[in-house]
mmCIF file of C-alpha atoms in Angstrom:
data_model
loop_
_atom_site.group_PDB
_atom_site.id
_atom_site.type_symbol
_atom_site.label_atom_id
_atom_site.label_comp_id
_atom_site.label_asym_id
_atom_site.label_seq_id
_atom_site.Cartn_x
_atom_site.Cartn_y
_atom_site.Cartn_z
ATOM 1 C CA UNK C 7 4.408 15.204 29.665
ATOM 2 C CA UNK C 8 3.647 17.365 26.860
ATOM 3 C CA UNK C 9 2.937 16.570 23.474
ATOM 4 C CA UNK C 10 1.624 17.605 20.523
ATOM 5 C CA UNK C 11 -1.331 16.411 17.388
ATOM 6 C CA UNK C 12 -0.433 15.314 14.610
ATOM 7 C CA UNK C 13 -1.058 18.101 11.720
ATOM 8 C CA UNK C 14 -4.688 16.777 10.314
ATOM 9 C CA UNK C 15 -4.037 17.932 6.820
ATOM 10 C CA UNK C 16 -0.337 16.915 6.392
ATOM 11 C CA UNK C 17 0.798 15.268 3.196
ATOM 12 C CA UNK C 18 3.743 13.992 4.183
ATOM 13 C CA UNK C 19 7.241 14.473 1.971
ATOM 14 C CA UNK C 20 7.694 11.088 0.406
ATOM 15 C CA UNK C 21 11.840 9.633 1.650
ATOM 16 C CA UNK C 22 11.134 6.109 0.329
ATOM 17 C CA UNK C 23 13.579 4.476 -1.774
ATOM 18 C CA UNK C 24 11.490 4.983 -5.044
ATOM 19 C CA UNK C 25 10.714 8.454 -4.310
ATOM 20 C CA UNK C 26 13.958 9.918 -2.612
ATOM 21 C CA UNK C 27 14.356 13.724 -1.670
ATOM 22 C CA UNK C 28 15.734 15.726 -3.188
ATOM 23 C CA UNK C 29 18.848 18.115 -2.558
ATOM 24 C CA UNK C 30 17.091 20.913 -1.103
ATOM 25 C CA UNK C 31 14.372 18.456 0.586
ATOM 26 C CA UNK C 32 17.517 16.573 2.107
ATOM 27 C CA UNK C 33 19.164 19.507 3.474
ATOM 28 C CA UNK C 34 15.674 20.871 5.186
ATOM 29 C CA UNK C 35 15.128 17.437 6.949
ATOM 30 C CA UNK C 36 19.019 17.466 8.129
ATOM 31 C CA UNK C 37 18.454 21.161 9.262
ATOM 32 C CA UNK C 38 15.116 19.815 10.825
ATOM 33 C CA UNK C 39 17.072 16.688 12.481
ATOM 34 C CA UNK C 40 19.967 19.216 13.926
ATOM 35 C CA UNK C 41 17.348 21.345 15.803
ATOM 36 C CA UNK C 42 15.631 18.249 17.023
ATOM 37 C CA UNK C 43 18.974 17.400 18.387
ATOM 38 C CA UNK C 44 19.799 20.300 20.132
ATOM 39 C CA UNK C 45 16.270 20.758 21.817
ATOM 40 C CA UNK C 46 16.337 17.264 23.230
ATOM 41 C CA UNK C 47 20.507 17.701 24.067
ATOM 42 C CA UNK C 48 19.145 20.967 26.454
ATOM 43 C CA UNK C 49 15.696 19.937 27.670
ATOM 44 C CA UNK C 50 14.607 16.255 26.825
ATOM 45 C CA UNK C 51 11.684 14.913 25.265
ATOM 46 C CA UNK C 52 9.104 17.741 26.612
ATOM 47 C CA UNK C 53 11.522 20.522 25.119
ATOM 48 C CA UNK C 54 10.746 19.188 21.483
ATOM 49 C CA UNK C 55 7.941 21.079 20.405
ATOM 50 C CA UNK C 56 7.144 21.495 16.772
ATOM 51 C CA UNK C 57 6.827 24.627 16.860
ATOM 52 C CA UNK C 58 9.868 25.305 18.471
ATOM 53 C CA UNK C 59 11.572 23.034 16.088
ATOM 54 C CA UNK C 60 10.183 24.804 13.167
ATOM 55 C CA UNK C 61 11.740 28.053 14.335
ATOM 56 C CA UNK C 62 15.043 26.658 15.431
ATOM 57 C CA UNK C 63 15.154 25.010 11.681
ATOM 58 C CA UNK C 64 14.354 27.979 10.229
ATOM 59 C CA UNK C 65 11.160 26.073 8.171
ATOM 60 C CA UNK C 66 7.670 27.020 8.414
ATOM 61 C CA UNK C 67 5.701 25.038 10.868
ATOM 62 C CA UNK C 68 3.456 23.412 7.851
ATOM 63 C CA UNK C 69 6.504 22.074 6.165
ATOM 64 C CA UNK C 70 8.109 20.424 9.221
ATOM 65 C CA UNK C 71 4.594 18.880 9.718
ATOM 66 C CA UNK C 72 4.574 17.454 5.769
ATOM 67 C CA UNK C 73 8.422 15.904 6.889
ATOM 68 C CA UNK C 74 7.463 14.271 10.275
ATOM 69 C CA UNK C 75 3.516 14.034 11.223
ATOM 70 C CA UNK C 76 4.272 14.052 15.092
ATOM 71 C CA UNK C 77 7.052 14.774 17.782
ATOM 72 C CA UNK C 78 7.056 11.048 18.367
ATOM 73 C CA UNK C 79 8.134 10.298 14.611
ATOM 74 C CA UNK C 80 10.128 13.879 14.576
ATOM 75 C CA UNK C 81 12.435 11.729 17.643
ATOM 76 C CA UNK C 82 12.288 8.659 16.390
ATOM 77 C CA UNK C 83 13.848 9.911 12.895
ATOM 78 C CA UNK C 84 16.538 11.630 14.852
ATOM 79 C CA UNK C 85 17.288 8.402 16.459
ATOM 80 C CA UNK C 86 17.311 6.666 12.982
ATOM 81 C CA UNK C 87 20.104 9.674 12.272
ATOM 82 C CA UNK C 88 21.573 9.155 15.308
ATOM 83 C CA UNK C 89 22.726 5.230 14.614
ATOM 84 C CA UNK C 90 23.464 6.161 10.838
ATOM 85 C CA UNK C 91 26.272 8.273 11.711
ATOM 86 C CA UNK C 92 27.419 5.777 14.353
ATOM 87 C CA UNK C 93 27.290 3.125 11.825
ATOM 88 C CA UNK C 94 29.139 5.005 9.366
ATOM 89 C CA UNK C 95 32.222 5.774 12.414
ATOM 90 C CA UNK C 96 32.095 1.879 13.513
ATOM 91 C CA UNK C 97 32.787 0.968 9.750
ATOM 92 C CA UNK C 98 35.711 3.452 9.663
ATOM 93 C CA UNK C 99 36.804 2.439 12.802
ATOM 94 C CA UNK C 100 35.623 -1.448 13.546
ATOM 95 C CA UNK C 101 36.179 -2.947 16.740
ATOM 96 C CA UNK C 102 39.454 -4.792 16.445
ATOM 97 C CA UNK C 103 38.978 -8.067 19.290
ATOM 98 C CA UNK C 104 39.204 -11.673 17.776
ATOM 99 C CA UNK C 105 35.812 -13.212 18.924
ATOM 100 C CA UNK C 106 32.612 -11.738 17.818
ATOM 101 C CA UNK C 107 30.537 -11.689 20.665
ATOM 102 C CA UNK C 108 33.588 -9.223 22.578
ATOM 103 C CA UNK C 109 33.582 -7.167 19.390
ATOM 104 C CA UNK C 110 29.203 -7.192 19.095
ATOM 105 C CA UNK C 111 29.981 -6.185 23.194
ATOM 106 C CA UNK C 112 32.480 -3.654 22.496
ATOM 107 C CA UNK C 113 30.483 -1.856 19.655
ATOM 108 C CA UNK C 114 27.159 -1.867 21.870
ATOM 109 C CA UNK C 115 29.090 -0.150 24.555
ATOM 110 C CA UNK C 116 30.749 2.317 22.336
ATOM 111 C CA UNK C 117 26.788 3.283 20.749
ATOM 112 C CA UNK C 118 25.778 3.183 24.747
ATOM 113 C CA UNK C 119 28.792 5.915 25.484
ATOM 114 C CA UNK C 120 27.580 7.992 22.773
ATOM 115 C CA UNK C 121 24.040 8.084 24.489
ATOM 116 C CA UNK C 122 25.804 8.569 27.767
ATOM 117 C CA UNK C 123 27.082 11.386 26.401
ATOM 118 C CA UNK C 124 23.447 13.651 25.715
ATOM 119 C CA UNK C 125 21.065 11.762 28.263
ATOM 120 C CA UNK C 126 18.627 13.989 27.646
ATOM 121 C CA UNK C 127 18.777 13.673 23.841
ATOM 122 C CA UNK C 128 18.662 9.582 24.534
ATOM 123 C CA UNK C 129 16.058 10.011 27.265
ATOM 124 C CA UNK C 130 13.512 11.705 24.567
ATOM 125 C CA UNK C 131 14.682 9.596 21.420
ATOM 126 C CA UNK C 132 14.074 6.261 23.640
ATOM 127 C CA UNK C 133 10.627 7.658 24.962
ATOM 128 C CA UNK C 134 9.460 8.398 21.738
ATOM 129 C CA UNK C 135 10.133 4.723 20.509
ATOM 130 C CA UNK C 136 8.374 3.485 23.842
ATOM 131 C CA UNK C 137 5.680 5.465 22.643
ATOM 132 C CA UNK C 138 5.237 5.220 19.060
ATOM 133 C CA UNK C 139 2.161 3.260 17.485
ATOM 134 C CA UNK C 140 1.558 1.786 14.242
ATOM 135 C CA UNK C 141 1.505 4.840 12.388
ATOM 136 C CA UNK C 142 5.198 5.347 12.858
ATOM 137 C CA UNK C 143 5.929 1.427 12.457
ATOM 138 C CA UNK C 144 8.083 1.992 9.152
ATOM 139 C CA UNK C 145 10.039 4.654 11.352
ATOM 140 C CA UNK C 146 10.579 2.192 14.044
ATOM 141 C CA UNK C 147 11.647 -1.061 11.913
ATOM 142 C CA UNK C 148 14.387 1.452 10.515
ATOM 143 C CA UNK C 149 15.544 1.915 13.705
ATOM 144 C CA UNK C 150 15.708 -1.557 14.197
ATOM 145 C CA UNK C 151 17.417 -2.696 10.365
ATOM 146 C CA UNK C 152 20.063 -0.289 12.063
ATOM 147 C CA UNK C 153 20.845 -1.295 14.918
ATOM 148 C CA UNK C 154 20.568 -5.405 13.774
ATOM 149 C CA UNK C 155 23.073 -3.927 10.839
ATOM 150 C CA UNK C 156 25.511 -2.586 13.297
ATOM 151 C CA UNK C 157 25.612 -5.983 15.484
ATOM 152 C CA UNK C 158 25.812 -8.075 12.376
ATOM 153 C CA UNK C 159 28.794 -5.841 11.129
ATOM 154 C CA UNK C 160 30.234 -6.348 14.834
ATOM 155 C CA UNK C 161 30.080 -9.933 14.398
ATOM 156 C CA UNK C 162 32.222 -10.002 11.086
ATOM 157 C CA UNK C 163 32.123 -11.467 7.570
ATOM 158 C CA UNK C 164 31.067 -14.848 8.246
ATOM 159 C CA UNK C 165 28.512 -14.988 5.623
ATOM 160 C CA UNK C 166 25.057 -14.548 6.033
ATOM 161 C CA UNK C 167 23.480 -14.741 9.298
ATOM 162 C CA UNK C 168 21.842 -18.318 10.140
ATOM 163 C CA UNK C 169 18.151 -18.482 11.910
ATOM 164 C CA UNK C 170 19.819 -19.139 15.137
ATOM 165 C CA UNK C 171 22.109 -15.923 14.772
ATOM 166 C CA UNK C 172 19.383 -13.585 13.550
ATOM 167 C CA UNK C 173 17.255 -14.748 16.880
ATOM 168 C CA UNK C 174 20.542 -13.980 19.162
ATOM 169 C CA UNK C 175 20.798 -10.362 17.659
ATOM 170 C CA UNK C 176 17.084 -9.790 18.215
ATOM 171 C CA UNK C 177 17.167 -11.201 21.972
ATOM 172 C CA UNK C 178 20.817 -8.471 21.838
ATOM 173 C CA UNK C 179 18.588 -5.736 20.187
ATOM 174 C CA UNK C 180 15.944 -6.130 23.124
ATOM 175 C CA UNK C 181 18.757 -6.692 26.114
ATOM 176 C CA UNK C 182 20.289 -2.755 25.007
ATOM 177 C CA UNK C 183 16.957 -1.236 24.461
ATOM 178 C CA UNK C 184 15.862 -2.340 28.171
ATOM 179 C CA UNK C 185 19.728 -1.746 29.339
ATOM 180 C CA UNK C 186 19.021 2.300 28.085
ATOM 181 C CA UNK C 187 15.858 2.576 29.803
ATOM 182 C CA UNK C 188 17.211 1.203 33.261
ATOM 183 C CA UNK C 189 20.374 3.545 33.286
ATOM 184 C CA UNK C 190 18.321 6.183 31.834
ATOM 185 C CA UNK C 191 15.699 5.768 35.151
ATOM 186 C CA UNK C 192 18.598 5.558 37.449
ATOM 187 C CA UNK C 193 17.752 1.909 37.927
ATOM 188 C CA UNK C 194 20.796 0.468 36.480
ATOM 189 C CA UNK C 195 24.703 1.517 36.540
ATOM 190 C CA UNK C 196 26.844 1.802 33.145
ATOM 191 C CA UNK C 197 28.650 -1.276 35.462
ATOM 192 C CA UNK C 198 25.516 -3.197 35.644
ATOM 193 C CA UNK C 199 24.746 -2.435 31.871
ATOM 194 C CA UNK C 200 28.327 -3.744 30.808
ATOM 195 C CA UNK C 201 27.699 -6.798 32.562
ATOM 196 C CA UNK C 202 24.512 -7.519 31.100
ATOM 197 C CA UNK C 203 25.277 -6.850 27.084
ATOM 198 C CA UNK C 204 28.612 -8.681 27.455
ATOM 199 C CA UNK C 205 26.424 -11.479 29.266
ATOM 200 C CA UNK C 206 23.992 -11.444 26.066
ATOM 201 C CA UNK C 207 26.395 -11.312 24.070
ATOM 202 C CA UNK C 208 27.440 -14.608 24.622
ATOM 203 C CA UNK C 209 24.991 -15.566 22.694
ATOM 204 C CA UNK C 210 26.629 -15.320 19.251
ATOM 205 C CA UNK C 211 28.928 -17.954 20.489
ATOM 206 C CA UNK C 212 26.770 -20.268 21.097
ATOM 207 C CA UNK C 213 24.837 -19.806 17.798
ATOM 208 C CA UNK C 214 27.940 -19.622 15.374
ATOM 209 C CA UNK C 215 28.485 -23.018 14.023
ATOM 210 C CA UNK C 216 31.600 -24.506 15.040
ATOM 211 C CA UNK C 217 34.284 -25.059 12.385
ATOM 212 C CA UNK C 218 35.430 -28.562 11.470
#
C-alpha cells in the first residue's frame, strides 16, 4: 500500500458553511474531485497519488494540498461527492414501494449498484474511510449526515425521526458499510448483500410507531 504525508505547511482552503468557496475555489475542488475519480475508477486506492492528482487537475501540487491535507481526506471527499449526486438522483427519482423499510432497501441497493459499477473507485473511497483518523473526523461525519439523509428520505415524510428510528438507521448505516467491504473482498455475493440490507431493513418496521 502506498501512501502519501500530509503537506506540513498546508493551510487548508476553508469549505465551512460560514466561510464557503468561492466560484473559482468551487470549480478547482470539482476539477480536483473528477481526477480523483478517474484515478481510483482505473487503478484503486494506490493509483491516487497527489501528485498525480495535481497534474490530472491541472492545479499545482501546493494548492491541491491547501484543499485536501492527505489522500485519505482527498477519497473520503470524493466519497462525500459521490453520495451528493446520488442523493440529488434519488430525490428526482424516489423509490416508489408502499412500506418504508422496501423503499430504505431499494434505495441502499440502487447506491450499492452504483458502487458495483467502479469497484475500484469504491474499493479506494471505502479504504480511505477504514483508514481515516481524527484529523479527517469532520470529513467522515459528512459522509455519514449523507448517507443517514438518504435512508431517512427513503423512509418518507413521517415527521421527524424518533430515538428508536435514528438507532435503526445507524445499525442500517453500519450493516451497508460492512456489506461493501465483504463484496468488495470477494467474501460476500451482491445475493448475500441483498439479503442482508433487506434483512436490516426490517428494522424501520419495527421502530415506526403503529397508527391508531
Amino acid at each position: 500500500m502506498t501512501t502519501e504525508p500530509k503537506s506540513p505547511t498546508a493551510r487548508a482552503v476553508p469549505a465551512g458553511p460560514s466561510l464557503p468557496l468561492t466560484e473559482r475555489q468551487a470549480a478547482r475542488r470539482r476539477r480536483i474531485l473528477r481526477a480523483t475519480e478517474e484515478l481510483a475508477s482505473r487503478g484503486g486506492f494506490d493509483a491516487v497519488q497527489m501528485r498525480e492528482v495535481a497534474e490530472a487537475a491541472g492545479v499545482a501540487l501546493g494548492t491541491l494540498y491547501r484543499y485536501f491535507p492527505s489522500k485519505i481526506h482527498l477519497l473520503v471527499a470524493t466519497m462525500q461527492d459521490q453520495l451528493e449526486r446520488l442523493h440529488g438522483t434519488l430525490r428526482k427519482r424516489p423509490p416508489t414501494d408502499t412500506d418504508p423499510a422496501a423503499r430504505v432497501a431499494r434505495t441502499l441497493m440502487r447506491a450499492f449498484r452504483a458502487m458495483q459499477r467502479e469497484p475500484h473507485l469504491a474499493d479506494a473511497m471505502v479504504r480511505a474511510l477504514t483508514f481515516a483518523d481524527r484529523s479527517v473526523s469532520a470529513e467522515v461525519d459528512t459522509v455519514s449526515r449523507l448517507t443517514t439523509a438518504i435512508i431517512l428520505d427513503a423512509m418518507g415524510p413521517a415527521g421527524p425521526p424518533t430515538p428508536e428510528q435514528l438507532s435503526a438507521v445507524r445499525v442500517i448505516e453500519h450493516t451497508w458499510h460492512s456489506a461493501l467491504i465483504t463484496w468488495l473482498s470477494g467474501r460476500a455475493s451482491i445475493a448475500q448483500v441483498r439479503i442482508d440490507i433487506e434483512t436490516v431493513c426490517r428494522l424501520i418496521r419495527l421502530t415506526t410507531p403503529q397508527q391508531a
